[in-house]
Amino acid sequence: MLFSSMTFIWLFLPIVFIGNAILQRFGSCKAANILLLAASLFFYAWGEPVYVLLMLVSISVNWMAGILIDRFTRQRSIVLFLDIIINLVLLAYFKYADMLVETWNTITHSDFPLPQIALPIGISFFTFQAMSYVIDVWRGECLAQKNWADLALYISFFPQLIAGPIVKYKDISEQISQRSISAEKTASGIRRFCYGFSKKILIANVLGLCADNIYSLKISAVSCVMAWIACLAYTLQIYYDFSGYSDMAIGLGKMFGFDFHENFRYPYCSRSIREFWRRWHISLSSWFRDYLYIPLGGNRKGTARTWLNLLIVFFCTGIWHGASWTFVFWGIFHGFFSLIERGRFGRAISRCHILSYIYTLLVVMSGWVFFRAETLSKGFALVKRMFLPWLYSSTGYSVWEFMNIHTVLVICIGIFGAGILQYLASLTKLNARWKYSVPEMMFCTVTFCLSLLSLVGDTYNPFIYFRF
Amino acid sequence: MKTVHQLTHAQEMSDLPGRKKSMAAIILFLLLTACPWLLWLIPGRSVQNANTENRNLAELPVFSFETFAEYPMLMDAWLDDHLPFRSSLVEWNSAIDYFLLHSSTNELVVPGKEGWLFYTENHSTDYYKGRNLFSEKKLKKIAQNMQSTKDALEAKGISFALVIAPNRERMYPEYLPDWYGIPAQPNALDQVVSYLREHTDVTVVSPYDRLMAEKEKSPETILYHKTDTHWNDLGAYYAARELLDALGIPFPVGEDAINIEKKDDTPGDMADLLNLKRLITPGETYVVSGYQAEDEETVEFSFFGHIRCKAPSRRTGRILVARDSFCSAMIPVIRSIFTESDMVHHRAFENSLIDAEQPDYFVYEVVERQLNKLLKFKYE
């Protein structure tokens, strides 16, 4: 089930919300947890009726690992090792099997058939979340959860199950057993949810259409202008889609009494790639920092080792996002710039504010081209078109075939809403007056309604001639 | 180490809305998420919910353990097709885009000038911009198909004609958005018509020239619908006259007997694609009369099957037409002129019908944006 579906908005959410509110008010936290767990499993099963069993297996394996680590202190490292192996093997099998076989075939000129295993939605998120729990138990940073249901709720909680943020168990363990909801916190959550919902529907979906249309063209049809429009559209789409989902997750969390960490902090306002990664998908970068970079030695073992550790982390960051070499390239691309920023280059760039903003945006936007392209060669071809405009001026296609006034309006809103508007509002203290004001409530209501209209509009699937 | 819950609690209490605003927000949220279904259950409601999508809406799935894996997807489809107030909400969504932003919620529809709506499927834009020209090999293939068809039919005493209806964009480029530019030269329509005329002796009827001449004679008389991809009855009348001329069939009445009457048009297929039939002004169309046979009648009407007509008083002969939707507006003329006519939609047409019906005339009619069909059609 997706947040941006009518089944979720008009059926699942109001039923679970009202049920939880009743149980919290007249029942107990425990009863509410049972409802939320059942709802979360139902939520996942709706989209993955078979793979919900996989998630249950994953939860059980990690729950057992936590208990064993807690009980058998001498064998705890072996248990941890086995647990990590099991999690990574599951992830590798379901997510990377095709990529591995295809790569093997390319290198060895073989012709092994691709396994074509369907990818369970959210497997990267819930696997990482589960591993973080077991590692934290091993480190002694939290106690093992003896109650299977409570751990299952942590791993499968529907607000953050499909698209994060990746929540650490130690940040949420107390809230599982004791939390309260209040009208004020609920309203705060609703507000956050509305912003996220509107970002996803009114901005990300619209720009996604534009980007998809241009990216689906054969490369000879793509001019310089089209390549830039597609790049800009996708840059905004992925931010508003991802941060929108995080907003919805954080908002839903509050509505049910939970507090999650922020996952995005206006990443396109960064002045370096290193800063970008402190603002973009914060939960993922902090996961890799805590569970990969620091255990590898971080920056404590000399320059060469630091560079290697960083490249490993960025390689893993890339491949975590998808089973394709384009994602790996994107990760290494970011890793490269992170590395060179540690030296003279970084110091030079940081001297000029404007230059540093432009540099960071160009690197990030160029990186997204590879992230989105189906193949590396198409990615390079698109980037060539962006930066060598005199070679690719006209192709017989007009950009207006792939966008309209609505798209232009959304692009403008998207650019301003990615940090510029918020910065200007903070200068004039408008943001403090706006938050929780009546005009803001009206704004959220209007954008929520427009989003609903858009979602319902998407269900309209007419044909010019009757389709039997 | 403090959890985020503890760290933010103190800040949180000072960073929350007031009680009244909170309750208002919660009530508003529940109204927008929980209430639609409740309102839908109120008896006696009057909501517009006609099926305007030209497809069968999803049926309510029945749960079974054998098909449980597909159940959520089928249920989602049913819910999506049967949401409360769906038709109205779709209409409002389309209206916001169309009337406020002059944009379309459907990728297949491009809003033009002065209320015109244009179609983009079947590579219509490519045909307009000349981006899908046929290769020499494909032109040869089309020529071979048409010539073989003509020769085989001629051997059986059947006259053959190919009719190609021009796309609406080509006829009315002045109503297209400026970014379309001028119609490309060369283009696939001209390619096919001139190649066939040069390399075959097939009778090729391309009403484009006649329609442009009529348009130039009387620019305010529109020959295509504004909110529908097809030509109107007047445009189709001129096209049918071209066909009759090409087949050497005299028109039963003189020009002074023809009466052309203007009337309000109805919203067409483009308006349907946006679900804006109720809100869009479709412009005008025409009714052509004065040539009809007194005894003409439609014997069978199936839009995707056969449309059989007869006019016994006409001694013209029998015609079989393999048609698409553009032939619909030509029916009044064909019905009036031929003793018997059978116009069969491409979906239902088979070559064996020609052998079964043994017409005097066989016409293959196709619209410009589906010229690719000529690569496949052949009668031997």
JSON list of N, CA, C and O in Angstrom, two decimals, chain A residues 7 10 46 49 170 184 213 259 396-397 400-401 406 435-436 445 459-468, chain B residues 3 5 12 15 17 21-22 28 32 52-55 69 72 76 86 97 107 119 131 179 272 325 347 369:
[
{"chain": "A", "resi": 7, "resn": "THR", "atom": "N", "xyz": [-6.82, 4.13, -1.28]},
{"chain": "A", "resi": 7, "resn": "THR", "atom": "CA", "xyz": [-7.08, 3.09, -0.29]},
{"chain": "A", "resi": 7, "resn": "THR", "atom": "C", "xyz": [-6.49, 3.50, 1.05]},
{"chain": "A", "resi": 7, "resn": "THR", "atom": "O", "xyz": [-7.10, 3.32, 2.10]},
{"chain": "A", "resi": 10, "resn": "TRP", "atom": "N", "xyz": [-8.32, 7.22, 2.29]},
{"chain": "A", "resi": 10, "resn": "TRP", "atom": "CA", "xyz": [-9.74, 7.23, 2.61]},
{"chain": "A", "resi": 10, "resn": "TRP", "atom": "C", "xyz": [-10.23, 6.01, 3.36]},
{"chain": "A", "resi": 10, "resn": "TRP", "atom": "O", "xyz": [-11.40, 5.94, 3.74]},
{"chain": "A", "resi": 46, "resn": "TRP", "atom": "N", "xyz": [-0.71, -5.80, 2.00]},
{"chain": "A", "resi": 46, "resn": "TRP", "atom": "CA", "xyz": [-1.56, -5.28, 0.91]},
{"chain": "A", "resi": 46, "resn": "TRP", "atom": "C", "xyz": [-0.75, -5.11, -0.36]},
{"chain": "A", "resi": 46, "resn": "TRP", "atom": "O", "xyz": [-1.24, -5.34, -1.46]},
{"chain": "A", "resi": 49, "resn": "PRO", "atom": "N", "xyz": [1.55, -9.49, -0.63]},
{"chain": "A", "resi": 49, "resn": "PRO", "atom": "CA", "xyz": [0.80, -10.52, 0.07]},
{"chain": "A", "resi": 49, "resn": "PRO", "atom": "C", "xyz": [1.62, -11.78, 0.37]},
{"chain": "A", "resi": 49, "resn": "PRO", "atom": "O", "xyz": [1.32, -12.50, 1.32]},
{"chain": "A", "resi": 170, "resn": "LYS", "atom": "N", "xyz": [17.19, 2.33, 19.54]},
{"chain": "A", "resi": 170, "resn": "LYS", "atom": "CA", "xyz": [17.41, 3.06, 20.79]},
{"chain": "A", "resi": 170, "resn": "LYS", "atom": "C", "xyz": [16.65, 4.38, 20.83]},
{"chain": "A", "resi": 170, "resn": "LYS", "atom": "O", "xyz": [16.38, 4.93, 21.89]},
{"chain": "A", "resi": 184, "resn": "GLU", "atom": "N", "xyz": [-2.68, 18.24, 20.56]},
{"chain": "A", "resi": 184, "resn": "GLU", "atom": "CA", "xyz": [-1.67, 19.16, 20.02]},
{"chain": "A", "resi": 184, "resn": "GLU", "atom": "C", "xyz": [-0.65, 18.41, 19.18]},
{"chain": "A", "resi": 184, "resn": "GLU", "atom": "O", "xyz": [-0.30, 18.83, 18.06]},
{"chain": "A", "resi": 213, "resn": "ASN", "atom": "N", "xyz": [9.09, 11.34, -19.29]},
{"chain": "A", "resi": 213, "resn": "ASN", "atom": "CA", "xyz": [8.85, 11.48, -20.73]},
{"chain": "A", "resi": 213, "resn": "ASN", "atom": "C", "xyz": [10.14, 11.77, -21.48]},
{"chain": "A", "resi": 213, "resn": "ASN", "atom": "O", "xyz": [10.37, 11.24, -22.57]},
{"chain": "A", "resi": 259, "resn": "ASP", "atom": "N", "xyz": [7.96, 10.01, 17.94]},
{"chain": "A", "resi": 259, "resn": "ASP", "atom": "CA", "xyz": [8.82, 11.07, 17.40]},
{"chain": "A", "resi": 259, "resn": "ASP", "atom": "C", "xyz": [9.95, 10.44, 16.62]},
{"chain": "A", "resi": 259, "resn": "ASP", "atom": "O", "xyz": [10.70, 9.63, 17.16]},
{"chain": "A", "resi": 396, "resn": "GLY", "atom": "N", "xyz": [14.40, 18.42, -33.38]},
{"chain": "A", "resi": 396, "resn": "GLY", "atom": "CA", "xyz": [13.07, 18.22, -33.95]},
{"chain": "A", "resi": 396, "resn": "GLY", "atom": "C", "xyz": [11.99, 18.04, -32.89]},
{"chain": "A", "resi": 396, "resn": "GLY", "atom": "O", "xyz": [10.82, 17.92, -33.21]},
{"chain": "A", "resi": 397, "resn": "TYR", "atom": "N", "xyz": [12.41, 17.97, -31.63]},
{"chain": "A", "resi": 397, "resn": "TYR", "atom": "CA", "xyz": [11.43, 17.87, -30.54]},
{"chain": "A", "resi": 397, "resn": "TYR", "atom": "C", "xyz": [11.41, 19.20, -29.79]},
{"chain": "A", "resi": 397, "resn": "TYR", "atom": "O", "xyz": [12.42, 19.85, -29.61]},
{"chain": "A", "resi": 400, "resn": "TRP", "atom": "N", "xyz": [8.07, 21.62, -25.06]},
{"chain": "A", "resi": 400, "resn": "TRP", "atom": "CA", "xyz": [6.67, 21.74, -24.70]},
{"chain": "A", "resi": 400, "resn": "TRP", "atom": "C", "xyz": [5.87, 20.47, -24.99]},
{"chain": "A", "resi": 400, "resn": "TRP", "atom": "O", "xyz": [4.71, 20.37, -24.62]},
{"chain": "A", "resi": 401, "resn": "GLU", "atom": "N", "xyz": [6.51, 19.54, -25.67]},
{"chain": "A", "resi": 401, "resn": "GLU", "atom": "CA", "xyz": [5.84, 18.24, -25.84]},
{"chain": "A", "resi": 401, "resn": "GLU", "atom": "C", "xyz": [5.86, 17.47, -24.53]},
{"chain": "A", "resi": 401, "resn": "GLU", "atom": "O", "xyz": [5.13, 16.50, -24.37]},
{"chain": "A", "resi": 406, "resn": "HIS", "atom": "N", "xyz": [1.57, 24.22, -16.33]},
{"chain": "A", "resi": 406, "resn": "HIS", "atom": "CA", "xyz": [1.47, 23.60, -15.01]},
{"chain": "A", "resi": 406, "resn": "HIS", "atom": "C", "xyz": [2.84, 23.13, -14.55]},
{"chain": "A", "resi": 406, "resn": "HIS", "atom": "O", "xyz": [3.26, 23.39, -13.41]},
{"chain": "A", "resi": 435, "resn": "LYS", "atom": "N", "xyz": [3.77, 29.36, 11.27]},
{"chain": "A", "resi": 435, "resn": "LYS", "atom": "CA", "xyz": [3.58, 28.01, 11.83]},
{"chain": "A", "resi": 435, "resn": "LYS", "atom": "C", "xyz": [2.39, 27.99, 12.78]},
{"chain": "A", "resi": 435, "resn": "LYS", "atom": "O", "xyz": [2.29, 28.82, 13.71]},
{"chain": "A", "resi": 436, "resn": "TYR", "atom": "N", "xyz": [1.48, 27.07, 12.52]},
{"chain": "A", "resi": 436, "resn": "TYR", "atom": "CA", "xyz": [0.28, 26.86, 13.31]},
{"chain": "A", "resi": 436, "resn": "TYR", "atom": "C", "xyz": [-0.70, 28.03, 13.25]},
{"chain": "A", "resi": 436, "resn": "TYR", "atom": "O", "xyz": [-1.59, 28.15, 14.10]},
{"chain": "A", "resi": 445, "resn": "THR", "atom": "N", "xyz": [-5.07, 22.87, 4.17]},
{"chain": "A", "resi": 445, "resn": "THR", "atom": "CA", "xyz": [-6.36, 22.30, 3.75]},
{"chain": "A", "resi": 445, "resn": "THR", "atom": "C", "xyz": [-6.49, 22.36, 2.24]},
{"chain": "A", "resi": 445, "resn": "THR", "atom": "O", "xyz": [-6.87, 21.38, 1.58]},
{"chain": "A", "resi": 459, "resn": "THR", "atom": "N", "xyz": [-7.05, 8.22, -11.06]},
{"chain": "A", "resi": 459, "resn": "THR", "atom": "CA", "xyz": [-7.79, 6.95, -11.20]},
{"chain": "A", "resi": 459, "resn": "THR", "atom": "C", "xyz": [-8.60, 6.93, -12.49]},
{"chain": "A", "resi": 459, "resn": "THR", "atom": "O", "xyz": [-9.09, 5.89, -12.88]},
{"chain": "A", "resi": 460, "resn": "TYR", "atom": "N", "xyz": [-8.75, 8.12, -13.11]},
{"chain": "A", "resi": 460, "resn": "TYR", "atom": "CA", "xyz": [-9.54, 8.23, -14.33]},
{"chain": "A", "resi": 460, "resn": "TYR", "atom": "C", "xyz": [-8.68, 7.73, -15.49]},
{"chain": "A", "resi": 460, "resn": "TYR", "atom": "O", "xyz": [-7.64, 8.31, -15.80]},
{"chain": "A", "resi": 461, "resn": "ASN", "atom": "N", "xyz": [-9.09, 6.67, -16.11]},
{"chain": "A", "resi": 461, "resn": "ASN", "atom": "CA", "xyz": [-8.27, 6.03, -17.13]},
{"chain": "A", "resi": 461, "resn": "ASN", "atom": "C", "xyz": [-9.10, 5.78, -18.39]},
{"chain": "A", "resi": 461, "resn": "ASN", "atom": "O", "xyz": [-9.47, 4.64, -18.67]},
{"chain": "A", "resi": 462, "resn": "PRO", "atom": "N", "xyz": [-9.41, 6.85, -19.13]},
{"chain": "A", "resi": 462, "resn": "PRO", "atom": "CA", "xyz": [-10.31, 6.71, -20.26]},
{"chain": "A", "resi": 462, "resn": "PRO", "atom": "C", "xyz": [-9.59, 6.26, -21.53]},
{"chain": "A", "resi": 462, "resn": "PRO", "atom": "O", "xyz": [-8.38, 6.41, -21.65]},
{"chain": "A", "resi": 463, "resn": "PHE", "atom": "N", "xyz": [-10.36, 5.74, -22.45]},
{"chain": "A", "resi": 463, "resn": "PHE", "atom": "CA", "xyz": [-9.86, 5.40, -23.77]},
{"chain": "A", "resi": 463, "resn": "PHE", "atom": "C", "xyz": [-10.71, 6.13, -24.80]},
{"chain": "A", "resi": 463, "resn": "PHE", "atom": "O", "xyz": [-11.88, 6.37, -24.59]},
{"chain": "A", "resi": 464, "resn": "ILE", "atom": "N", "xyz": [-10.08, 6.45, -25.90]},
{"chain": "A", "resi": 464, "resn": "ILE", "atom": "CA", "xyz": [-10.82, 7.20, -26.93]},
{"chain": "A", "resi": 464, "resn": "ILE", "atom": "C", "xyz": [-11.85, 6.29, -27.61]},
{"chain": "A", "resi": 464, "resn": "ILE", "atom": "O", "xyz": [-12.92, 6.73, -28.00]},
{"chain": "A", "resi": 465, "resn": "TYR", "atom": "N", "xyz": [-11.50, 4.99, -27.71]},
{"chain": "A", "resi": 465, "resn": "TYR", "atom": "CA", "xyz": [-12.46, 4.02, -28.23]},
{"chain": "A", "resi": 465, "resn": "TYR", "atom": "C", "xyz": [-12.66, 2.98, -27.15]},
{"chain": "A", "resi": 465, "resn": "TYR", "atom": "O", "xyz": [-11.77, 2.74, -26.34]},
{"chain": "A", "resi": 466, "resn": "PHE", "atom": "N", "xyz": [-13.83, 2.33, -27.15]},
{"chain": "A", "resi": 466, "resn": "PHE", "atom": "CA", "xyz": [-14.14, 1.42, -26.06]},
{"chain": "A", "resi": 466, "resn": "PHE", "atom": "C", "xyz": [-13.12, 0.30, -26.00]},
{"chain": "A", "resi": 466, "resn": "PHE", "atom": "O", "xyz": [-12.83, -0.35, -26.99]},
{"chain": "A", "resi": 467, "resn": "ARG", "atom": "N", "xyz": [-12.60, 0.04, -24.80]},
{"chain": "A", "resi": 467, "resn": "ARG", "atom": "CA", "xyz": [-11.61, -1.00, -24.60]},
{"chain": "A", "resi": 467, "resn": "ARG", "atom": "C", "xyz": [-12.33, -2.18, -23.97]},
{"chain": "A", "resi": 467, "resn": "ARG", "atom": "O", "xyz": [-12.78, -2.10, -22.83]},
{"chain": "A", "resi": 468, "resn": "PHE", "atom": "N", "xyz": [-12.43, -3.28, -24.69]},
{"chain": "A", "resi": 468, "resn": "PHE", "atom": "CA", "xyz": [-13.19, -4.43, -24.18]},
{"chain": "A", "resi": 468, "resn": "PHE", "atom": "C", "xyz": [-12.36, -5.23, -23.17]},
{"chain": "A", "resi": 468, "resn": "PHE", "atom": "O", "xyz": [-11.18, -5.23, -23.22]},
{"chain": "B", "resi": 3, "resn": "THR", "atom": "N", "xyz": [16.93, 9.76, 24.29]},
{"chain": "B", "resi": 3, "resn": "THR", "atom": "CA", "xyz": [16.31, 9.50, 23.01]},
{"chain": "B", "resi": 3, "resn": "THR", "atom": "C", "xyz": [15.75, 10.81, 22.48]},
{"chain": "B", "resi": 3, "resn": "THR", "atom": "O", "xyz": [15.63, 11.79, 23.20]},
{"chain": "B", "resi": 5, "resn": "HIS", "atom": "N", "xyz": [12.89, 11.33, 21.85]},
{"chain": "B", "resi": 5, "resn": "HIS", "atom": "CA", "xyz": [11.63, 11.60, 22.55]},
{"chain": "B", "resi": 5, "resn": "HIS", "atom": "C", "xyz": [11.89, 12.48, 23.76]},
{"chain": "B", "resi": 5, "resn": "HIS", "atom": "O", "xyz": [11.20, 13.48, 23.99]},
{"chain": "B", "resi": 12, "resn": "GLU", "atom": "N", "xyz": [9.12, 20.41, 22.45]},
{"chain": "B", "resi": 12, "resn": "GLU", "atom": "CA", "xyz": [7.90, 20.06, 21.74]},
{"chain": "B", "resi": 12, "resn": "GLU", "atom": "C", "xyz": [6.69, 20.76, 22.35]},
{"chain": "B", "resi": 12, "resn": "GLU", "atom": "O", "xyz": [5.84, 21.26, 21.66]},
{"chain": "B", "resi": 15, "resn": "ASP", "atom": "N", "xyz": [6.33, 23.98, 21.12]},
{"chain": "B", "resi": 15, "resn": "ASP", "atom": "CA", "xyz": [6.32, 24.06, 19.67]},
{"chain": "B", "resi": 15, "resn": "ASP", "atom": "C", "xyz": [5.10, 23.33, 19.11]},
{"chain": "B", "resi": 15, "resn": "ASP", "atom": "O", "xyz": [5.19, 22.62, 18.14]},
{"chain": "B", "resi": 17, "resn": "PRO", "atom": "N", "xyz": [0.68, 23.49, 18.38]},
{"chain": "B", "resi": 17, "resn": "PRO", "atom": "CA", "xyz": [-0.43, 24.44, 18.25]},
{"chain": "B", "resi": 17, "resn": "PRO", "atom": "C", "xyz": [-1.26, 24.47, 19.53]},
{"chain": "B", "resi": 17, "resn": "PRO", "atom": "O", "xyz": [-1.16, 23.57, 20.37]},
{"chain": "B", "resi": 21, "resn": "LYS", "atom": "N", "xyz": [-7.04, 25.14, 18.01]},
{"chain": "B", "resi": 21, "resn": "LYS", "atom": "CA", "xyz": [-6.58, 24.94, 16.63]},
{"chain": "B", "resi": 21, "resn": "LYS", "atom": "C", "xyz": [-6.32, 23.46, 16.39]},
{"chain": "B", "resi": 21, "resn": "LYS", "atom": "O", "xyz": [-6.59, 22.94, 15.30]},
{"chain": "B", "resi": 22, "resn": "SER", "atom": "N", "xyz": [-5.81, 22.78, 17.39]},
{"chain": "B", "resi": 22, "resn": "SER", "atom": "CA", "xyz": [-5.51, 21.35, 17.24]},
{"chain": "B", "resi": 22, "resn": "SER", "atom": "C", "xyz": [-6.79, 20.57, 16.98]},
{"chain": "B", "resi": 22, "resn": "SER", "atom": "O", "xyz": [-6.85, 19.72, 16.09]},
{"chain": "B", "resi": 28, "resn": "LEU", "atom": "N", "xyz": [-11.05, 18.68, 10.85]},
{"chain": "B", "resi": 28, "resn": "LEU", "atom": "CA", "xyz": [-10.92, 18.94, 9.41]},
{"chain": "B", "resi": 28, "resn": "LEU", "atom": "C", "xyz": [-10.30, 17.73, 8.70]},
{"chain": "B", "resi": 28, "resn": "LEU", "atom": "O", "xyz": [-10.76, 17.30, 7.64]},
{"chain": "B", "resi": 32, "resn": "LEU", "atom": "N", "xyz": [-11.99, 15.21, 5.82]},
{"chain": "B", "resi": 32, "resn": "LEU", "atom": "CA", "xyz": [-11.45, 14.98, 4.48]},
{"chain": "B", "resi": 32, "resn": "LEU", "atom": "C", "xyz": [-11.03, 13.54, 4.24]},
{"chain": "B", "resi": 32, "resn": "LEU", "atom": "O", "xyz": [-10.88, 13.12, 3.09]},
{"chain": "B", "resi": 52, "resn": "THR", "atom": "N", "xyz": [-17.61, 7.34, -18.23]},
{"chain": "B", "resi": 52, "resn": "THR", "atom": "CA", "xyz": [-17.25, 8.07, -19.44]},
{"chain": "B", "resi": 52, "resn": "THR", "atom": "C", "xyz": [-15.87, 7.67, -19.92]},
{"chain": "B", "resi": 52, "resn": "THR", "atom": "O", "xyz": [-15.21, 8.41, -20.64]},
{"chain": "B", "resi": 53, "resn": "GLU", "atom": "N", "xyz": [-15.41, 6.49, -19.50]},
{"chain": "B", "resi": 53, "resn": "GLU", "atom": "CA", "xyz": [-14.03, 6.12, -19.78]},
{"chain": "B", "resi": 53, "resn": "GLU", "atom": "C", "xyz": [-13.86, 5.13, -20.92]},
{"chain": "B", "resi": 53, "resn": "GLU", "atom": "O", "xyz": [-12.75, 4.73, -21.23]},
{"chain": "B", "resi": 54, "resn": "ASN", "atom": "N", "xyz": [-14.95, 4.73, -21.53]},
{"chain": "B", "resi": 54, "resn": "ASN", "atom": "CA", "xyz": [-14.85, 3.77, -22.64]},
{"chain": "B", "resi": 54, "resn": "ASN", "atom": "C", "xyz": [-14.14, 2.49, -22.22]},
{"chain": "B", "resi": 54, "resn": "ASN", "atom": "O", "xyz": [-13.30, 1.95, -22.94]},
{"chain": "B", "resi": 55, "resn": "ARG", "atom": "N", "xyz": [-14.44, 2.04, -21.04]},
{"chain": "B", "resi": 55, "resn": "ARG", "atom": "CA", "xyz": [-13.90, 0.75, -20.60]},
{"chain": "B", "resi": 55, "resn": "ARG", "atom": "C", "xyz": [-14.84, 0.22, -19.53]},
{"chain": "B", "resi": 55, "resn": "ARG", "atom": "O", "xyz": [-15.65, 0.95, -18.98]},
{"chain": "B", "resi": 69, "resn": "ALA", "atom": "N", "xyz": [-3.15, -13.52, -3.69]},
{"chain": "B", "resi": 69, "resn": "ALA", "atom": "CA", "xyz": [-2.03, -12.65, -4.03]},
{"chain": "B", "resi": 69, "resn": "ALA", "atom": "C", "xyz": [-2.48, -11.48, -4.91]},
{"chain": "B", "resi": 69, "resn": "ALA", "atom": "O", "xyz": [-1.92, -10.39, -4.85]},
{"chain": "B", "resi": 72, "resn": "PRO", "atom": "N", "xyz": [-5.41, -7.76, -3.27]},
{"chain": "B", "resi": 72, "resn": "PRO", "atom": "CA", "xyz": [-5.22, -6.33, -2.97]},
{"chain": "B", "resi": 72, "resn": "PRO", "atom": "C", "xyz": [-5.21, -5.46, -4.23]},
{"chain": "B", "resi": 72, "resn": "PRO", "atom": "O", "xyz": [-5.80, -4.39, -4.26]},
{"chain": "B", "resi": 76, "resn": "ASP", "atom": "N", "xyz": [-7.84, -2.62, -4.94]},
{"chain": "B", "resi": 76, "resn": "ASP", "atom": "CA", "xyz": [-7.41, -1.24, -5.22]},
{"chain": "B", "resi": 76, "resn": "ASP", "atom": "C", "xyz": [-8.07, -0.74, -6.50]},
{"chain": "B", "resi": 76, "resn": "ASP", "atom": "O", "xyz": [-8.55, 0.39, -6.56]},
{"chain": "B", "resi": 86, "resn": "ARG", "atom": "N", "xyz": [-16.50, 10.32, -7.37]},
{"chain": "B", "resi": 86, "resn": "ARG", "atom": "CA", "xyz": [-15.33, 10.22, -8.25]},
{"chain": "B", "resi": 86, "resn": "ARG", "atom": "C", "xyz": [-15.47, 11.10, -9.50]},
{"chain": "B", "resi": 86, "resn": "ARG", "atom": "O", "xyz": [-14.57, 11.85, -9.86]},
{"chain": "B", "resi": 97, "resn": "ASP", "atom": "N", "xyz": [-6.95, 22.42, -13.93]},
{"chain": "B", "resi": 97, "resn": "ASP", "atom": "CA", "xyz": [-5.83, 22.47, -14.87]},
{"chain": "B", "resi": 97, "resn": "ASP", "atom": "C", "xyz": [-6.21, 23.18, -16.16]},
{"chain": "B", "resi": 97, "resn": "ASP", "atom": "O", "xyz": [-5.43, 23.98, -16.68]},
{"chain": "B", "resi": 107, "resn": "GLU", "atom": "N", "xyz": [-2.23, 13.16, -20.65]},
{"chain": "B", "resi": 107, "resn": "GLU", "atom": "CA", "xyz": [-1.10, 13.35, -21.57]},
{"chain": "B", "resi": 107, "resn": "GLU", "atom": "C", "xyz": [-1.51, 13.26, -23.03]},
{"chain": "B", "resi": 107, "resn": "GLU", "atom": "O", "xyz": [-0.80, 13.75, -23.90]},
{"chain": "B", "resi": 119, "resn": "TYR", "atom": "N", "xyz": [-5.22, 15.71, -30.03]},
{"chain": "B", "resi": 119, "resn": "TYR", "atom": "CA", "xyz": [-4.90, 14.34, -29.60]},
{"chain": "B", "resi": 119, "resn": "TYR", "atom": "C", "xyz": [-3.43, 14.06, -29.89]},
{"chain": "B", "resi": 119, "resn": "TYR", "atom": "O", "xyz": [-2.90, 14.47, -30.91]},
{"chain": "B", "resi": 131, "resn": "ARG", "atom": "N", "xyz": [8.37, 13.43, -38.26]},
{"chain": "B", "resi": 131, "resn": "ARG", "atom": "CA", "xyz": [9.45, 12.70, -37.62]},
{"chain": "B", "resi": 131, "resn": "ARG", "atom": "C", "xyz": [9.37, 11.20, -37.86]},
{"chain": "B", "resi": 131, "resn": "ARG", "atom": "O", "xyz": [10.21, 10.45, -37.41]},
{"chain": "B", "resi": 179, "resn": "TRP", "atom": "N", "xyz": [4.06, 26.05, -30.16]},
{"chain": "B", "resi": 179, "resn": "TRP", "atom": "CA", "xyz": [5.28, 25.23, -30.20]},
{"chain": "B", "resi": 179, "resn": "TRP", "atom": "C", "xyz": [5.19, 24.10, -31.23]},
{"chain": "B", "resi": 179, "resn": "TRP", "atom": "O", "xyz": [6.21, 23.50, -31.58]},
{"chain": "B", "resi": 272, "resn": "ASP", "atom": "N", "xyz": [-14.15, 14.06, -23.38]},
{"chain": "B", "resi": 272, "resn": "ASP", "atom": "CA", "xyz": [-14.33, 12.85, -22.56]},
{"chain": "B", "resi": 272, "resn": "ASP", "atom": "C", "xyz": [-13.05, 12.44, -21.89]},
{"chain": "B", "resi": 272, "resn": "ASP", "atom": "O", "xyz": [-13.03, 12.02, -20.74]},
{"chain": "B", "resi": 325, "resn": "SER", "atom": "N", "xyz": [-12.99, 4.92, -37.17]},
{"chain": "B", "resi": 325, "resn": "SER", "atom": "CA", "xyz": [-14.06, 5.79, -36.66]},
{"chain": "B", "resi": 325, "resn": "SER", "atom": "C", "xyz": [-14.32, 6.98, -37.56]},
{"chain": "B", "resi": 325, "resn": "SER", "atom": "O", "xyz": [-15.39, 7.60, -37.49]},
{"chain": "B", "resi": 347, "resn": "ARG", "atom": "N", "xyz": [-11.57, -3.58, -36.47]},
{"chain": "B", "resi": 347, "resn": "ARG", "atom": "CA", "xyz": [-11.49, -4.61, -35.42]},
{"chain": "B", "resi": 347, "resn": "ARG", "atom": "C", "xyz": [-12.23, -5.87, -35.82]},
{"chain": "B", "resi": 347, "resn": "ARG", "atom": "O", "xyz": [-11.90, -6.96, -35.37]},
{"chain": "B", "resi": 369, "resn": "ARG", "atom": "N", "xyz": [-3.06, 9.07, -38.84]},
{"chain": "B", "resi": 369, "resn": "ARG", "atom": "CA", "xyz": [-2.22, 8.67, -37.71]},
{"chain": "B", "resi": 369, "resn": "ARG", "atom": "C", "xyz": [-2.15, 7.15, -37.56]},
{"chain": "B", "resi": 369, "resn": "ARG", "atom": "O", "xyz": [-1.45, 6.65, -36.68]}
]
